[in-house]
Coordinates of N, CA, C and O and ligand atoms in Angstrom, one line a residue:
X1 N -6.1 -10.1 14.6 CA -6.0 -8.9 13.8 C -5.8 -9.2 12.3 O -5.1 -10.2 12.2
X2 N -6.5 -8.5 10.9 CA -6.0 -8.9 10.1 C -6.5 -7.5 9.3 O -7.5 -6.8 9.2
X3 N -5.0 -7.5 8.8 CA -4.5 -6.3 7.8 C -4.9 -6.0 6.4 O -3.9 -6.0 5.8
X4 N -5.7 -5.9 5.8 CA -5.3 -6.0 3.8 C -4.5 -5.1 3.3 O -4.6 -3.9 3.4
X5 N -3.3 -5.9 2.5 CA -2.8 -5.7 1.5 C -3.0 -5.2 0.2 O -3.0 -6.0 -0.7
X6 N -3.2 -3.9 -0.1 CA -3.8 -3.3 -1.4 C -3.0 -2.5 -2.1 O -2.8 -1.3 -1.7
X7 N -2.4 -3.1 -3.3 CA -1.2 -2.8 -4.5 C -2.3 -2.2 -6.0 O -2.8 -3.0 -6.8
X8 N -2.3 -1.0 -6.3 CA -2.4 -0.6 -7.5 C -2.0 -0.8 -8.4 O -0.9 -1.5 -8.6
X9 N -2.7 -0.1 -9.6 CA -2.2 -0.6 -11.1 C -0.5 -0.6 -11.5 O 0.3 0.3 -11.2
X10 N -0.2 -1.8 -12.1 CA 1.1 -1.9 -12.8 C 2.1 -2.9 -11.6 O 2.9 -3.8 -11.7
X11 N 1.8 -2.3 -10.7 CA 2.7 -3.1 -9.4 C 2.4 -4.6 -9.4 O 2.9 -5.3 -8.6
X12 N 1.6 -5.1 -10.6 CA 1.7 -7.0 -11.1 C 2.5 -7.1 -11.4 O 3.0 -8.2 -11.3
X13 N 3.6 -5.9 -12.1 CA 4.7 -6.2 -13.4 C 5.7 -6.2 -12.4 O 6.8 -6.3 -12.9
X14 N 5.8 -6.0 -11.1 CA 7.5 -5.7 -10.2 C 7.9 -6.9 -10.5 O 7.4 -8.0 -10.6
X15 N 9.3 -6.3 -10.6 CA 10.0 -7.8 -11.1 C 10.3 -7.7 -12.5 O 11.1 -8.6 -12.8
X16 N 10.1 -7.0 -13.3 CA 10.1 -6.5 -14.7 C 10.1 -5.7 -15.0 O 10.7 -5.5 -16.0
X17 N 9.3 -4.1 -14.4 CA 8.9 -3.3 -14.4 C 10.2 -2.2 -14.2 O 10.7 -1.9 -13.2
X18 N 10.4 -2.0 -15.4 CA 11.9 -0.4 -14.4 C 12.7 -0.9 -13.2 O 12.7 -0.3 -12.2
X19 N 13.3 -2.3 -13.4 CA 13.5 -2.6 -12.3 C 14.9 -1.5 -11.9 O 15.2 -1.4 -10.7
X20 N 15.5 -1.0 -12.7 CA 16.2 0.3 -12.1 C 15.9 1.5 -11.1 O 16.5 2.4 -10.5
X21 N 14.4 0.9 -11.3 CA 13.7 1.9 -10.2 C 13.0 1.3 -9.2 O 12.9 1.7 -8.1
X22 N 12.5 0.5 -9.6 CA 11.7 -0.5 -8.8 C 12.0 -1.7 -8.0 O 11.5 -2.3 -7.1
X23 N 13.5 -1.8 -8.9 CA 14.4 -3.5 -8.1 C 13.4 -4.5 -9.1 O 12.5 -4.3 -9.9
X24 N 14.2 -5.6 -8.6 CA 13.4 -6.8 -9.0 C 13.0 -7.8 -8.3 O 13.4 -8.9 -8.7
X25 N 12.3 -7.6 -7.2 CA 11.6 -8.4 -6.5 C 10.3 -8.3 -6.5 O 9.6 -7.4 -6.1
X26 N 10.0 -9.5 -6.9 CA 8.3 -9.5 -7.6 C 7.4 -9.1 -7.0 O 7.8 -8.9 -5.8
X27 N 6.3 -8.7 -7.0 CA 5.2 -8.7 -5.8 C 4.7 -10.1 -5.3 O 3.9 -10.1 -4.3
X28 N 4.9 -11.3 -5.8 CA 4.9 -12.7 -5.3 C 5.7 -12.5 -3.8 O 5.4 -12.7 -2.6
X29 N 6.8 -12.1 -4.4 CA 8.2 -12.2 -3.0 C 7.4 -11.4 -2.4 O 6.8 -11.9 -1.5
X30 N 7.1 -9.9 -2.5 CA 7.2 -8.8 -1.3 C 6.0 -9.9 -0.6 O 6.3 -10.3 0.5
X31 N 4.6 -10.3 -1.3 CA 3.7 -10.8 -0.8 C 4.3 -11.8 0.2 O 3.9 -11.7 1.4
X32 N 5.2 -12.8 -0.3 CA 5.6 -14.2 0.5 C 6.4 -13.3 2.1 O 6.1 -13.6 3.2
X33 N 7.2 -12.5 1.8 CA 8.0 -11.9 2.7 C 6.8 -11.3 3.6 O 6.8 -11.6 4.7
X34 N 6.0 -10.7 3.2 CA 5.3 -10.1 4.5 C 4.6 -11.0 5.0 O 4.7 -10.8 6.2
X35 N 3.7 -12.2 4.7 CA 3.4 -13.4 5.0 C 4.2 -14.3 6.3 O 3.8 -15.1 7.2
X36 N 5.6 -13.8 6.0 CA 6.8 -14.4 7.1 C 6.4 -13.5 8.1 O 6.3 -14.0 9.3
X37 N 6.1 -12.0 8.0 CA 6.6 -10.8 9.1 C 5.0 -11.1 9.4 O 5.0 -11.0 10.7
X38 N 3.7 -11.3 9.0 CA 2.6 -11.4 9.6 C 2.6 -12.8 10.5 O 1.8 -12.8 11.5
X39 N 3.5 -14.1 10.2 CA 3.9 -14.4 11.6 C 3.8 -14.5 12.7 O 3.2 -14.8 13.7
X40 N 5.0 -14.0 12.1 CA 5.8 -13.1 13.9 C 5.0 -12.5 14.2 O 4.7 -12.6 15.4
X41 N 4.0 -11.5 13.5 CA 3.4 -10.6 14.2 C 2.0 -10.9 15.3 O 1.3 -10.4 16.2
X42 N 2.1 -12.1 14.7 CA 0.2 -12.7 14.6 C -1.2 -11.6 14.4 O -2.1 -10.9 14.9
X43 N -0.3 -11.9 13.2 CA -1.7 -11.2 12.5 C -2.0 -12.0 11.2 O -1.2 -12.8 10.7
X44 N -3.0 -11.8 10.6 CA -3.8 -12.5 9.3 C -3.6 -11.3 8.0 O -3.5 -10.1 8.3
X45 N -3.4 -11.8 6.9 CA -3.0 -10.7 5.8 C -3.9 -11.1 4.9 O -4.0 -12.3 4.7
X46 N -4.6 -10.1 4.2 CA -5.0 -10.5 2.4 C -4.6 -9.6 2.0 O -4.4 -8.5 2.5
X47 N -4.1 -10.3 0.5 CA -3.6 -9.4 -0.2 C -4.5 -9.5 -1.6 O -5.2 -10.4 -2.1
X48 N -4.3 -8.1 -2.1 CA -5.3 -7.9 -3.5 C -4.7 -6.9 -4.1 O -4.3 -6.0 -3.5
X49 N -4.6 -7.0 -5.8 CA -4.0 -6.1 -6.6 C -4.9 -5.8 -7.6 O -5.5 -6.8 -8.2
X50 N -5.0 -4.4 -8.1 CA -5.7 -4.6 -9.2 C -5.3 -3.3 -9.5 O -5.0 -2.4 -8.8
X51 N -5.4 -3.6 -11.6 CA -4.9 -2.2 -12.3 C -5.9 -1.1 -12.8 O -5.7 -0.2 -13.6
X52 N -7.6 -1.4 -12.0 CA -8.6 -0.6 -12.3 C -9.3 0.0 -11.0 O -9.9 -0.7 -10.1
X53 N -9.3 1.3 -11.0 CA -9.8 2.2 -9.8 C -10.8 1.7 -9.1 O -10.6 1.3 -8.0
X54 N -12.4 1.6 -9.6 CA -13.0 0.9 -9.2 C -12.7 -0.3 -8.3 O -13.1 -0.3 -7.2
X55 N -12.1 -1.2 -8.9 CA -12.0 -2.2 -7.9 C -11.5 -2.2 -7.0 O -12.1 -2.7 -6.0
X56 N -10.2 -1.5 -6.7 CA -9.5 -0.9 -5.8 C -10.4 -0.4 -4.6 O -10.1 -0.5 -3.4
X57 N -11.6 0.4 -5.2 CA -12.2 1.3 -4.3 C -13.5 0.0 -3.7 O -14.3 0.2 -2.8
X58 N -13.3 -1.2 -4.3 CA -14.0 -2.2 -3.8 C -13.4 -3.0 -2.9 O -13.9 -3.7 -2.1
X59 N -12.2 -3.0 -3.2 CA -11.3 -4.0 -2.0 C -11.3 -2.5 -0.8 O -11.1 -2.8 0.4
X60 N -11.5 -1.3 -1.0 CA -10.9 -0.9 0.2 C -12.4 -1.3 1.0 O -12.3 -1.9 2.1
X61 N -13.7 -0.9 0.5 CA -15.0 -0.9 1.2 C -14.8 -2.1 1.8 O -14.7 -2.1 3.0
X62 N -14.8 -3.4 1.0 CA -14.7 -4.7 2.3 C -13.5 -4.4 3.2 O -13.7 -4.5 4.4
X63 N -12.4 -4.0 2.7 CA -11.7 -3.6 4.0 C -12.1 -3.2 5.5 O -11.8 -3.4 6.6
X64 N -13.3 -2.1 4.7 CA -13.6 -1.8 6.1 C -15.0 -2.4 7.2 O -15.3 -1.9 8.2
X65 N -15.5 -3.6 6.6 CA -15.7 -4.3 7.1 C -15.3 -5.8 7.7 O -15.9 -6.6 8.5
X66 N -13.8 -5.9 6.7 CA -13.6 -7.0 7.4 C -12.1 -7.0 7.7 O -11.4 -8.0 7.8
X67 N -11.5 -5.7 7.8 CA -10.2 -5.5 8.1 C -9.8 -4.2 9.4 O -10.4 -3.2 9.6
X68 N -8.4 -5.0 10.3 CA -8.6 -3.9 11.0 C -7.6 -3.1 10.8 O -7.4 -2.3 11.7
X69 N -6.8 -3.0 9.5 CA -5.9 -1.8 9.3 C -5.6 -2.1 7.8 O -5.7 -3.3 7.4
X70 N -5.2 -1.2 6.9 CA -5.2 -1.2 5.3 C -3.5 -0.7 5.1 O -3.1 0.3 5.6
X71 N -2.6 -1.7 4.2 CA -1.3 -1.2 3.8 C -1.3 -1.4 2.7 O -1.0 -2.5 2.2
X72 N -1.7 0.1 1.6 CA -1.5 0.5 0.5 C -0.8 1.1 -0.1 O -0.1 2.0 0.4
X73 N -0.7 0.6 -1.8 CA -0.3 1.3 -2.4 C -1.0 1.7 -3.5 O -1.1 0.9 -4.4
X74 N -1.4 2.7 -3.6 CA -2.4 3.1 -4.7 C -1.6 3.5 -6.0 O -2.2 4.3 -6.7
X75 N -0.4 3.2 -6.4 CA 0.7 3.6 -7.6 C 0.0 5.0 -8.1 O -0.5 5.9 -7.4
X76 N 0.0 4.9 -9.3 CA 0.3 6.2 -9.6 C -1.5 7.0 -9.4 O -1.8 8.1 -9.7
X77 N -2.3 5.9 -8.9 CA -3.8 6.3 -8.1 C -3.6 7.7 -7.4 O -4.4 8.7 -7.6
X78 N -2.3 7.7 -6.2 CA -1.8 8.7 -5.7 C -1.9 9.8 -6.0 O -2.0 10.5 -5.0
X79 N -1.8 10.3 -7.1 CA -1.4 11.5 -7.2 C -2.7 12.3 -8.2 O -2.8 13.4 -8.8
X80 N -3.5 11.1 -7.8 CA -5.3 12.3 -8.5 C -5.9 11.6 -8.4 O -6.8 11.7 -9.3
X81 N -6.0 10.4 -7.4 CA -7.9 9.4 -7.6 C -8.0 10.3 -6.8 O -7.1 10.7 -6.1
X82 N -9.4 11.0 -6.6 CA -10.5 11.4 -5.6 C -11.2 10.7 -5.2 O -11.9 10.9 -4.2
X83 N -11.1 9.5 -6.1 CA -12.2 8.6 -5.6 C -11.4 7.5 -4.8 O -12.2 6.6 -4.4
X84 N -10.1 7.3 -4.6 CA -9.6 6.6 -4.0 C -10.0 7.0 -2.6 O -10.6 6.5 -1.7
X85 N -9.3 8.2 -2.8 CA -8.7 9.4 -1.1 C -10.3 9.2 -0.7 O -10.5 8.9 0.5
X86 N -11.3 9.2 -1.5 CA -12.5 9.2 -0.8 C -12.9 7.6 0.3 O -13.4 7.4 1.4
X87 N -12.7 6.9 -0.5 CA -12.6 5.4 -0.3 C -12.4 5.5 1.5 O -13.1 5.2 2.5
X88 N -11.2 5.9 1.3 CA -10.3 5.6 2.6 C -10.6 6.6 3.4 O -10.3 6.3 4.6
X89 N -11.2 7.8 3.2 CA -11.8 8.2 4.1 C -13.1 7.9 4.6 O -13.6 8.3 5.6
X90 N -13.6 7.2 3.8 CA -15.6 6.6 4.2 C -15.1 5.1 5.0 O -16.0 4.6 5.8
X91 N -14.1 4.5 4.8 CA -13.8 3.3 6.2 C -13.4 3.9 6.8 O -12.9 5.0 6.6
X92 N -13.7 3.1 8.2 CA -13.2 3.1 9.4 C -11.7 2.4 9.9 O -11.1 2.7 10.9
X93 N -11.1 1.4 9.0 CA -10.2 0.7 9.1 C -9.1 1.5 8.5 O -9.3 1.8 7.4
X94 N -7.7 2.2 9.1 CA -6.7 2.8 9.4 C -6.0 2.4 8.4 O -5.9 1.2 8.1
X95 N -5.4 3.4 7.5 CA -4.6 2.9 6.2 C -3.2 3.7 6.2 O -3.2 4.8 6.7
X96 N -2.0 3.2 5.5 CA -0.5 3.3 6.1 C -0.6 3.4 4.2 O -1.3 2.6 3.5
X97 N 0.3 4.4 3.7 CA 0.4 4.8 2.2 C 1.9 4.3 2.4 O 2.8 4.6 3.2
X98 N 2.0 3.5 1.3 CA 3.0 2.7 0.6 C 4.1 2.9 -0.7 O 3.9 2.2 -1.7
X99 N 5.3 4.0 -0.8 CA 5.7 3.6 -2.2 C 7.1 3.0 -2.2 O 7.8 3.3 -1.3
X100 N 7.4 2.3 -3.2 CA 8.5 1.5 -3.2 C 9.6 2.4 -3.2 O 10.5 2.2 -2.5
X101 N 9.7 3.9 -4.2 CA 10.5 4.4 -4.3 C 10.5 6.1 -3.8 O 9.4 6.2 -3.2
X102 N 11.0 7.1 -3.7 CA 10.9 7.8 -2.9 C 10.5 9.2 -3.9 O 11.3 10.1 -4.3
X103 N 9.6 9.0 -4.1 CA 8.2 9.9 -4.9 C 8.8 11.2 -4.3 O 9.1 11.7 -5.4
X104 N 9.0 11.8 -3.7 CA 9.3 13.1 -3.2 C 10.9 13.3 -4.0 O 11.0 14.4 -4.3
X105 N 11.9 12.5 -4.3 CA 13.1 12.9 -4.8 C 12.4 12.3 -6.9 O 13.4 12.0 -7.6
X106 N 11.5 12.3 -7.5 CA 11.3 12.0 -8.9 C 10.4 13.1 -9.9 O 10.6 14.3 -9.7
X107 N 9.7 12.8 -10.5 CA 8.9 14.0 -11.2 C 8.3 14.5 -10.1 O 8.1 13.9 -9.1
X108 N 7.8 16.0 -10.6 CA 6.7 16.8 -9.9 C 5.5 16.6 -9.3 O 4.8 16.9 -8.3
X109 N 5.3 15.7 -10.8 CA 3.9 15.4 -10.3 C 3.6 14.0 -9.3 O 2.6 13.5 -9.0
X110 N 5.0 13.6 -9.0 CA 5.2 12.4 -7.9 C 5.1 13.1 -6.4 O 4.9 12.4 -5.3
X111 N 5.1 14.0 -6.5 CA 5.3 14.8 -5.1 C 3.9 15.1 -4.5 O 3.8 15.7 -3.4
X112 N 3.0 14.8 -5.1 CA 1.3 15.4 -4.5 C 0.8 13.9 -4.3 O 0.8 13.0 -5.1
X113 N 0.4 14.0 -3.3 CA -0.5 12.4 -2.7 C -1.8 13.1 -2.7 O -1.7 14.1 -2.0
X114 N -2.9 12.8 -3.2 CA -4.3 13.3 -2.9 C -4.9 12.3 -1.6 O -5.8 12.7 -0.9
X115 N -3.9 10.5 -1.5 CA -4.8 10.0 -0.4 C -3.8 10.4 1.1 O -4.4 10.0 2.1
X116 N -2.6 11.1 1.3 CA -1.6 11.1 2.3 C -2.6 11.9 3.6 O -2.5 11.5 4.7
X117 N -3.4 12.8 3.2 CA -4.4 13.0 4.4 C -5.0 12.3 4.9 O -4.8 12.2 6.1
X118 N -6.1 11.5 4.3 CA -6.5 10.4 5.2 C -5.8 9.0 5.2 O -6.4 8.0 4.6
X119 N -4.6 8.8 5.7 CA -3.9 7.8 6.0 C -3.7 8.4 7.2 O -3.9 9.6 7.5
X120 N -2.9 7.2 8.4 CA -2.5 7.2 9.6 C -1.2 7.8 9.5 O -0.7 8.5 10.4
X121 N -0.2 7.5 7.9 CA 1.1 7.8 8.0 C 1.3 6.7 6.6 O 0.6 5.9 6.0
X122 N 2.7 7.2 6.5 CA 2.9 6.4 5.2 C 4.4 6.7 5.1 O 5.0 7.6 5.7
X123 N 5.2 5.5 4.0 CA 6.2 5.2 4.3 C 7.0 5.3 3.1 O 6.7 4.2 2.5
X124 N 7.7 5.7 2.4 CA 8.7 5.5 1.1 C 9.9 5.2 0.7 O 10.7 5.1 1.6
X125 N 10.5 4.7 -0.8 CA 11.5 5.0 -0.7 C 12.5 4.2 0.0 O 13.6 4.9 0.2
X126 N 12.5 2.8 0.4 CA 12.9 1.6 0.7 C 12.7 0.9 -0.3 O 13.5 -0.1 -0.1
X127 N 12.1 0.8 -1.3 CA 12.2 -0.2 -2.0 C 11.1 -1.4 -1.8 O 9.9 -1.1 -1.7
X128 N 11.7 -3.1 -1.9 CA 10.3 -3.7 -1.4 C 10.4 -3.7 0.3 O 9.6 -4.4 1.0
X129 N 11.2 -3.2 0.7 CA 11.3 -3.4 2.3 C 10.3 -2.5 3.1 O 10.2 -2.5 4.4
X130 N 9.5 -1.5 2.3 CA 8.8 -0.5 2.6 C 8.3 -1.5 3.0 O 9.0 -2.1 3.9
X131 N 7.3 -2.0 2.7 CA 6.1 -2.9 2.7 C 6.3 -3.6 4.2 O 5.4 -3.6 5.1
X132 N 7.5 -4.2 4.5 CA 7.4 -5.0 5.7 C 7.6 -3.9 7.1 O 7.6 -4.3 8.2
X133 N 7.8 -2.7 6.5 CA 8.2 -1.2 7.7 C 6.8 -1.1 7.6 O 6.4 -1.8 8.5
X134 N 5.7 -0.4 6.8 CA 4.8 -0.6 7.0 C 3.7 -0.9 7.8 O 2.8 -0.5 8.5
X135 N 4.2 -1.9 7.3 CA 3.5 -3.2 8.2 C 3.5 -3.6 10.0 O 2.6 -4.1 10.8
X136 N 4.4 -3.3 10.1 CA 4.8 -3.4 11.6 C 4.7 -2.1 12.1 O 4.1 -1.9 13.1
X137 N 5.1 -1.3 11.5 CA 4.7 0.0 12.1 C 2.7 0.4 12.3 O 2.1 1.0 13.3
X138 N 2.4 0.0 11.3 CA 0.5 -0.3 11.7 C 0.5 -1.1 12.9 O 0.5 -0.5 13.9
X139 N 0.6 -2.3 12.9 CA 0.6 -3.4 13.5 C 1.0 -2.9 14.4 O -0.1 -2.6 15.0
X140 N 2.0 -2.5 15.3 CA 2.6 -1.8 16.8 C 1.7 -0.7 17.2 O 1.4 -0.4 18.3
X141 N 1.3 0.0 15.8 CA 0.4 1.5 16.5 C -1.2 0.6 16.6 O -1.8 1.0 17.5
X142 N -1.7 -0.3 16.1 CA -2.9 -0.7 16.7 C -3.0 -1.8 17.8 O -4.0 -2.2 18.3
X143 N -1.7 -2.4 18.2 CA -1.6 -2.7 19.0 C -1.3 -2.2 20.5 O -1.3 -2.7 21.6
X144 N -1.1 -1.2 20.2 CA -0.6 -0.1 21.5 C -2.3 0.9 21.3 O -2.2 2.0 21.8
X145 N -3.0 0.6 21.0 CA -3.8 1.5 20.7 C -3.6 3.1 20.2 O -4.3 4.1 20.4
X146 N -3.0 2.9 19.7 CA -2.2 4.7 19.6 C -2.3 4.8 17.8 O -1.6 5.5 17.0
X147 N -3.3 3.8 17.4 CA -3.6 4.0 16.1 C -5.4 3.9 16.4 O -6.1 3.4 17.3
X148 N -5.8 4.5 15.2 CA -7.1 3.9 15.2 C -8.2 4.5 14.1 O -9.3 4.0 14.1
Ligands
LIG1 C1 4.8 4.1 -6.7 C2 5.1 5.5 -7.1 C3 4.1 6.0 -8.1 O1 4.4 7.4 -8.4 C4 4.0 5.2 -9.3 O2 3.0 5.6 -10.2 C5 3.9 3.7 -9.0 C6 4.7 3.2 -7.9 C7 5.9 3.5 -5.8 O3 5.7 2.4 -5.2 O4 7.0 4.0 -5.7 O5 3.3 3.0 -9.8 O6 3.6 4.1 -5.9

C-alpha cells in the first residue's frame, strides 16, 4: 500500500513558523516520525510539499495514479482553493484533511474547509501528532476495506 504525504504552502517553515501555534517540530521530524509509523504499518510513504497551488494540484493527480490513499494538508489552500477541493475530487485515491492546529477554535475564516467534503474524514488540532492519527486511521479504514 502506499500513501502520499501532501503539505501546503508555508508548512517548510514548521519549526520556525509561530511556533506558539504551530510547536516546533520541523516538517523533517513530522516526515521522519511518520516514516517510523509507515513501518509498523507496512506501508510505503512519499512525501511532497509545495507553497504553489498548481503544483499541489499536480502531486495530487499523480496521487491518483500511483497512490492508494492521500494525507493532506492544504494550509491555508483550505479555506478557498476550488481548484484544490476539485483536485481531490477528480482522483480516485481517498484523502484524510490534515491541520496541526485546531482551525475550528482561531479566526473565522479558519472555520470553512472548501476541500472537507471530498475527503474520507479529517483530523485537527493535535499538533505534529495529527499527522501520525491520520495516518493510521487511513491506513486501518483501507485496510478493513471500510475506506475507499
Ligand atoms: C493549518 C491551518 C491553516 O489555517 C493555516 O493556513 C496553515 C496551517 C494547520 O495545520 O493548522 O497554514 O493547515
Amino acid at each position: 500500500m502506499k500513501i502520499m504525504v501532501i503539505n501546503g504552502p508555508n508548512l517548510n517553515l514548521l519549526g520556525t513558523r509561530e511556533p506558539e501555534m504551530y510547536g516546533d517540530t520541523t516538517l523533517e521530524t513530522i516526515e521522519t516520525r511518520l516514516a517510523s509509523l509507515a513501518h509498523e504499518l507496512d506501508v510505503e510513504l512519499e512525501f511532497v510539499q509545495s507553497n504553489s497551488e498548481g503544483e499541489l494540484i499536480d502531486h495530487i493527480h499523480r496521487a491518483g495514479t500511483r497512490a492508494d490513499g492521500i494525507v493532506i494538508n492544504p494550509a491555508a489552500y483550505t479555506h478557498y482553493s476550488i481548484a484544490i477541493r476539485d483536485a481531490l475530487a477528480a482522483v480516485s485515491a481517498p484523502a484524510v484533511e490534515v491541520h496541526m492546529t485546531n482551525v475550528h477554535g482561531r479566526e473565522p475564516f479558519r472555520r470553512r474547509s472548501v476541500v472537507s467534503a471530498v475527503c474520507v474524514g479529517g483530523l485537527w488540532g493535535f499538533g505534529a501528532a495529527t499527522y501520525e492519527g491520520a495516518l493510521r486511521l487511513l491506513v486501518d479504514g483501507l485496510n478493513a476495506d471500510e475506506i475507499s
